[in-house]
CSV table of N, CA and C in Angstrom, one decimal:
chain,number,residue,atom,x,y,z
A,52,MET,N,92.1,138.2,60.4
A,52,MET,CA,93.5,138.3,60.6
A,52,MET,C,93.8,137.6,61.9
A,53,THR,N,94.8,136.7,61.8
A,53,THR,CA,95.2,135.9,62.9
A,53,THR,C,96.4,136.5,63.6
A,54,VAL,N,96.3,136.5,64.9
A,54,VAL,CA,97.4,137.0,65.7
A,54,VAL,C,98.2,135.8,66.3
A,55,THR,N,99.5,135.8,66.0
A,55,THR,CA,100.3,134.7,66.5
A,55,THR,C,101.1,135.2,67.7
A,56,ALA,N,101.5,134.3,68.5
A,56,ALA,CA,102.3,134.6,69.7
A,56,ALA,C,103.7,134.9,69.2
A,57,PRO,N,104.4,135.8,70.0
A,57,PRO,CA,105.8,136.1,69.6
A,57,PRO,C,106.7,134.8,69.9
A,58,PRO,N,107.8,134.7,69.1
A,58,PRO,CA,108.7,133.6,69.3
A,58,PRO,C,109.2,133.6,70.8
A,59,THR,N,109.5,132.4,71.2
A,59,THR,CA,109.9,132.2,72.6
A,59,THR,C,111.4,132.6,72.8
A,60,ARG,N,112.1,132.5,71.7
A,60,ARG,CA,113.6,132.9,71.8
A,60,ARG,C,114.0,133.7,70.6
A,61,ALA,N,115.1,134.4,70.7
A,61,ALA,CA,115.5,135.2,69.6
A,61,ALA,C,116.1,134.2,68.5
A,62,ALA,N,116.0,134.7,67.2
A,62,ALA,CA,116.4,133.9,66.1
A,62,ALA,C,117.9,133.5,66.1
A,63,TYR,N,118.7,134.5,66.6
A,63,TYR,CA,120.1,134.2,66.7
A,63,TYR,C,120.5,133.2,67.7
A,64,ARG,N,119.6,132.8,68.6
A,64,ARG,CA,119.8,131.7,69.6
A,64,ARG,C,119.2,130.4,69.1
A,65,ASP,N,118.5,130.4,68.1
A,65,ASP,CA,117.9,129.1,67.6
A,65,ASP,C,119.0,128.3,66.8
A,66,LEU,N,119.2,127.1,67.2
A,66,LEU,CA,120.2,126.3,66.6
A,66,LEU,C,119.9,126.0,65.1
A,67,ASN,N,118.7,125.9,64.7
A,67,ASN,CA,118.3,125.6,63.3
A,67,ASN,C,118.7,126.8,62.5
A,68,VAL,N,118.4,128.0,63.0
A,68,VAL,CA,118.7,129.2,62.3
A,68,VAL,C,120.2,129.4,62.1
A,69,LEU,N,121.0,129.1,63.1
A,69,LEU,CA,122.5,129.1,63.0
A,69,LEU,C,123.0,128.1,62.1
A,70,ARG,N,122.4,126.9,62.0
A,70,ARG,CA,122.8,125.9,61.0
A,70,ARG,C,122.6,126.4,59.6
A,71,TRP,N,121.4,127.0,59.4
A,71,TRP,CA,121.0,127.5,58.1
A,71,TRP,C,122.0,128.6,57.6
A,72,ILE,N,122.3,129.5,58.6
A,72,ILE,CA,123.2,130.6,58.2
A,72,ILE,C,124.6,130.0,57.9
A,73,ALA,N,125.1,129.0,58.7
A,73,ALA,CA,126.4,128.4,58.4
A,73,ALA,C,126.4,127.7,57.1
A,74,GLY,N,125.3,127.0,56.8
A,74,GLY,CA,125.2,126.3,55.5
A,74,GLY,C,125.2,127.3,54.3
A,75,LEU,N,124.4,128.3,54.5
A,75,LEU,CA,124.4,129.4,53.4
A,75,LEU,C,125.7,130.0,53.2
A,76,PHE,N,126.4,130.3,54.3
A,76,PHE,CA,127.7,130.9,54.2
A,76,PHE,C,128.7,130.0,53.4
A,77,LEU,N,128.7,128.7,53.8
A,77,LEU,CA,129.6,127.8,53.1
A,77,LEU,C,129.3,127.6,51.7
A,78,SER,N,128.0,127.6,51.4
A,78,SER,CA,127.6,127.4,50.0
A,78,SER,C,128.0,128.6,49.1
A,79,LEU,N,127.8,129.8,49.6
A,79,LEU,CA,128.2,131.0,48.9
A,79,LEU,C,129.7,131.1,48.8
A,80,LEU,N,130.4,130.7,49.8
A,80,LEU,CA,131.9,130.7,49.8
A,80,LEU,C,132.4,129.7,48.7
A,81,GLY,N,131.7,128.5,48.7
A,81,GLY,CA,132.1,127.5,47.7
A,81,GLY,C,131.8,128.0,46.3
A,82,ASP,N,130.7,128.7,46.1
A,82,ASP,CA,130.4,129.3,44.7
A,82,ASP,C,131.5,130.3,44.3
A,83,GLN,N,131.9,131.1,45.2
A,83,GLN,CA,132.9,132.1,44.9
A,83,GLN,C,134.3,131.5,44.6
A,84,VAL,N,134.7,130.5,45.4
A,84,VAL,CA,135.9,129.8,45.2
A,84,VAL,C,135.9,129.1,43.9
A,85,PHE,N,134.8,128.5,43.5
A,85,PHE,CA,134.7,127.8,42.2
A,85,PHE,C,134.9,128.8,41.1
A,86,PHE,N,134.3,130.0,41.1
A,86,PHE,CA,134.5,130.9,40.0
A,86,PHE,C,136.0,131.4,39.9
A,87,ILE,N,136.6,131.6,41.1
A,87,ILE,CA,138.0,132.1,41.1
A,87,ILE,C,138.9,131.0,40.6
A,88,ALA,N,138.6,129.7,41.0
A,88,ALA,CA,139.4,128.6,40.5
A,88,ALA,C,139.2,128.4,39.0
A,89,LEU,N,138.0,128.6,38.5
A,89,LEU,CA,137.7,128.4,37.1
A,89,LEU,C,138.5,129.5,36.3
A,90,ALA,N,138.4,130.7,36.7
A,90,ALA,CA,139.1,131.8,36.0
A,90,ALA,C,140.6,131.6,36.1
A,91,TRP,N,141.2,131.2,37.2
A,91,TRP,CA,142.6,131.0,37.4
A,91,TRP,C,143.1,129.9,36.5
A,92,THR,N,142.3,128.8,36.4
A,92,THR,CA,142.7,127.6,35.6
A,92,THR,C,142.6,128.0,34.1
A,93,ALA,N,141.6,128.7,33.7
A,93,ALA,CA,141.5,129.1,32.3
A,93,ALA,C,142.6,130.1,31.9
A,94,THR,N,143.0,130.9,32.8
A,94,THR,CA,144.1,131.8,32.6
A,94,THR,C,145.5,131.1,32.4
A,95,GLN,N,145.6,130.0,33.2
A,95,GLN,CA,146.9,129.2,33.2
A,95,GLN,C,146.9,128.4,31.9
A,96,VAL,N,145.8,127.9,31.5
A,96,VAL,CA,145.7,127.1,30.3
A,96,VAL,C,145.7,127.9,29.0
A,97,ALA,N,145.0,129.0,29.0
A,97,ALA,CA,144.9,129.8,27.8
A,97,ALA,C,145.2,131.3,28.1
A,98,SER,N,144.5,132.2,27.6
A,98,SER,CA,144.7,133.6,27.8
A,98,SER,C,143.6,134.2,28.7
A,99,PRO,N,143.9,135.4,29.2
A,99,PRO,CA,142.8,136.0,30.0
A,99,PRO,C,141.5,136.3,29.3
A,100,ALA,N,141.6,136.4,28.0
A,100,ALA,CA,140.3,136.6,27.2
A,100,ALA,C,139.5,135.3,27.2
A,101,VAL,N,140.2,134.2,27.1
A,101,VAL,CA,139.5,132.9,27.2
A,101,VAL,C,138.9,132.7,28.6
A,102,ALA,N,139.7,133.1,29.6
A,102,ALA,CA,139.2,133.0,31.0
A,102,ALA,C,137.9,133.8,31.1
A,103,GLY,N,137.8,135.0,30.5
A,103,GLY,CA,136.6,135.7,30.6
A,103,GLY,C,135.4,135.0,29.9
A,104,LEU,N,135.7,134.4,28.8
A,104,LEU,CA,134.6,133.6,28.1
A,104,LEU,C,134.2,132.4,28.9
A,105,VAL,N,135.1,131.7,29.5
A,105,VAL,CA,134.8,130.5,30.4
A,105,VAL,C,133.9,130.9,31.5
A,106,VAL,N,134.3,132.0,32.2
A,106,VAL,CA,133.5,132.5,33.4
A,106,VAL,C,132.2,132.9,32.9
A,107,ALA,N,132.1,133.6,31.8
A,107,ALA,CA,130.8,134.0,31.3
A,107,ALA,C,129.9,132.8,30.9
A,108,ALA,N,130.5,131.8,30.3
A,108,ALA,CA,129.8,130.6,30.0
A,108,ALA,C,129.3,129.9,31.2
A,109,GLY,N,130.1,130.0,32.3
A,109,GLY,CA,129.6,129.3,33.5
A,109,GLY,C,128.5,130.1,34.3
A,110,ALA,N,128.5,131.4,34.0
A,110,ALA,CA,127.5,132.3,34.7
A,110,ALA,C,126.2,132.3,34.0
A,111,VAL,N,126.2,132.1,32.7
A,111,VAL,CA,124.9,132.3,31.9
A,111,VAL,C,123.9,131.2,32.4
A,112,PRO,N,124.2,129.9,32.5
A,112,PRO,CA,123.2,129.0,33.0
A,112,PRO,C,122.6,129.4,34.3
A,113,ARG,N,123.5,129.8,35.2
A,113,ARG,CA,123.1,130.2,36.6
A,113,ARG,C,122.1,131.3,36.5
A,114,ALA,N,122.3,132.4,35.7
A,114,ALA,CA,121.4,133.5,35.6
A,114,ALA,C,120.1,133.1,34.9
A,115,VAL,N,120.1,132.2,34.0
A,115,VAL,CA,118.9,131.7,33.3
A,115,VAL,C,118.0,131.0,34.3
A,116,LEU,N,118.7,130.1,35.1
A,116,LEU,CA,117.9,129.3,36.0
A,116,LEU,C,117.4,130.1,37.2
A,117,MET,N,118.1,131.2,37.5
A,117,MET,CA,117.6,132.1,38.6
A,117,MET,C,116.4,132.8,38.1
A,118,LEU,N,116.4,133.3,36.8
A,118,LEU,CA,115.3,134.0,36.3
A,118,LEU,C,114.1,133.1,36.2
A,119,GLY,N,114.3,131.8,35.7
A,119,GLY,CA,113.2,130.9,35.6
A,119,GLY,C,112.7,130.5,37.0
A,120,GLY,N,113.5,130.3,37.9
A,120,GLY,CA,113.1,129.9,39.3
A,120,GLY,C,112.3,131.1,39.9
A,121,GLY,N,112.8,132.3,39.7
A,121,GLY,CA,112.1,133.5,40.2
A,121,GLY,C,110.7,133.6,39.6
A,122,ALA,N,110.6,133.3,38.4
A,122,ALA,CA,109.2,133.4,37.7
A,122,ALA,C,108.3,132.3,38.3
A,123,LEU,N,108.8,131.1,38.5
A,123,LEU,CA,108.0,130.1,39.1
A,123,LEU,C,107.7,130.4,40.6
A,124,ALA,N,108.6,131.0,41.3
A,124,ALA,CA,108.3,131.3,42.7
A,124,ALA,C,107.2,132.4,42.7
A,125,ASP,N,107.3,133.4,41.8
A,125,ASP,CA,106.3,134.4,41.8
A,125,ASP,C,104.9,133.9,41.4
A,126,ARG,N,104.9,132.9,40.5
A,126,ARG,CA,103.6,132.3,40.1
A,126,ARG,C,103.0,131.5,41.2
A,127,ALA,N,103.8,130.8,42.0
A,127,ALA,CA,103.3,129.9,43.1
A,127,ALA,C,102.8,130.8,44.3
A,128,GLY,N,103.4,132.0,44.4
A,128,GLY,CA,102.9,132.8,45.5
A,128,GLY,C,103.6,132.4,46.8
A,129,PRO,N,103.3,133.2,47.9
A,129,PRO,CA,103.9,132.9,49.2
A,129,PRO,C,103.5,131.6,49.8
A,130,ARG,N,104.3,131.0,50.5
A,130,ARG,CA,104.0,129.7,51.2
A,130,ARG,C,103.0,130.0,52.3
A,131,ARG,N,102.0,129.1,52.4
A,131,ARG,CA,101.1,129.3,53.5
A,131,ARG,C,101.4,128.4,54.6
A,132,ALA,N,101.4,128.9,55.8
A,132,ALA,CA,101.7,128.1,57.0
A,132,ALA,C,100.6,127.3,57.5
């Protein structure tokens, strides 16, 4: 078992961590805005029922890729430093 030294500064003070958090926030915000805009546009063009189908059709590939990516990540195991 290897003992590592504690970090020299807190994670919330690390500029790389703050950049990562900002990027993650903007990415998640963009995803949510996309789904809202997609549903709103589908409602304006067709009916709310069609909007539900469009949103579901947009979410299915994302769910499938997340399941596949999770299976690959589990198979690869944790990253070694």
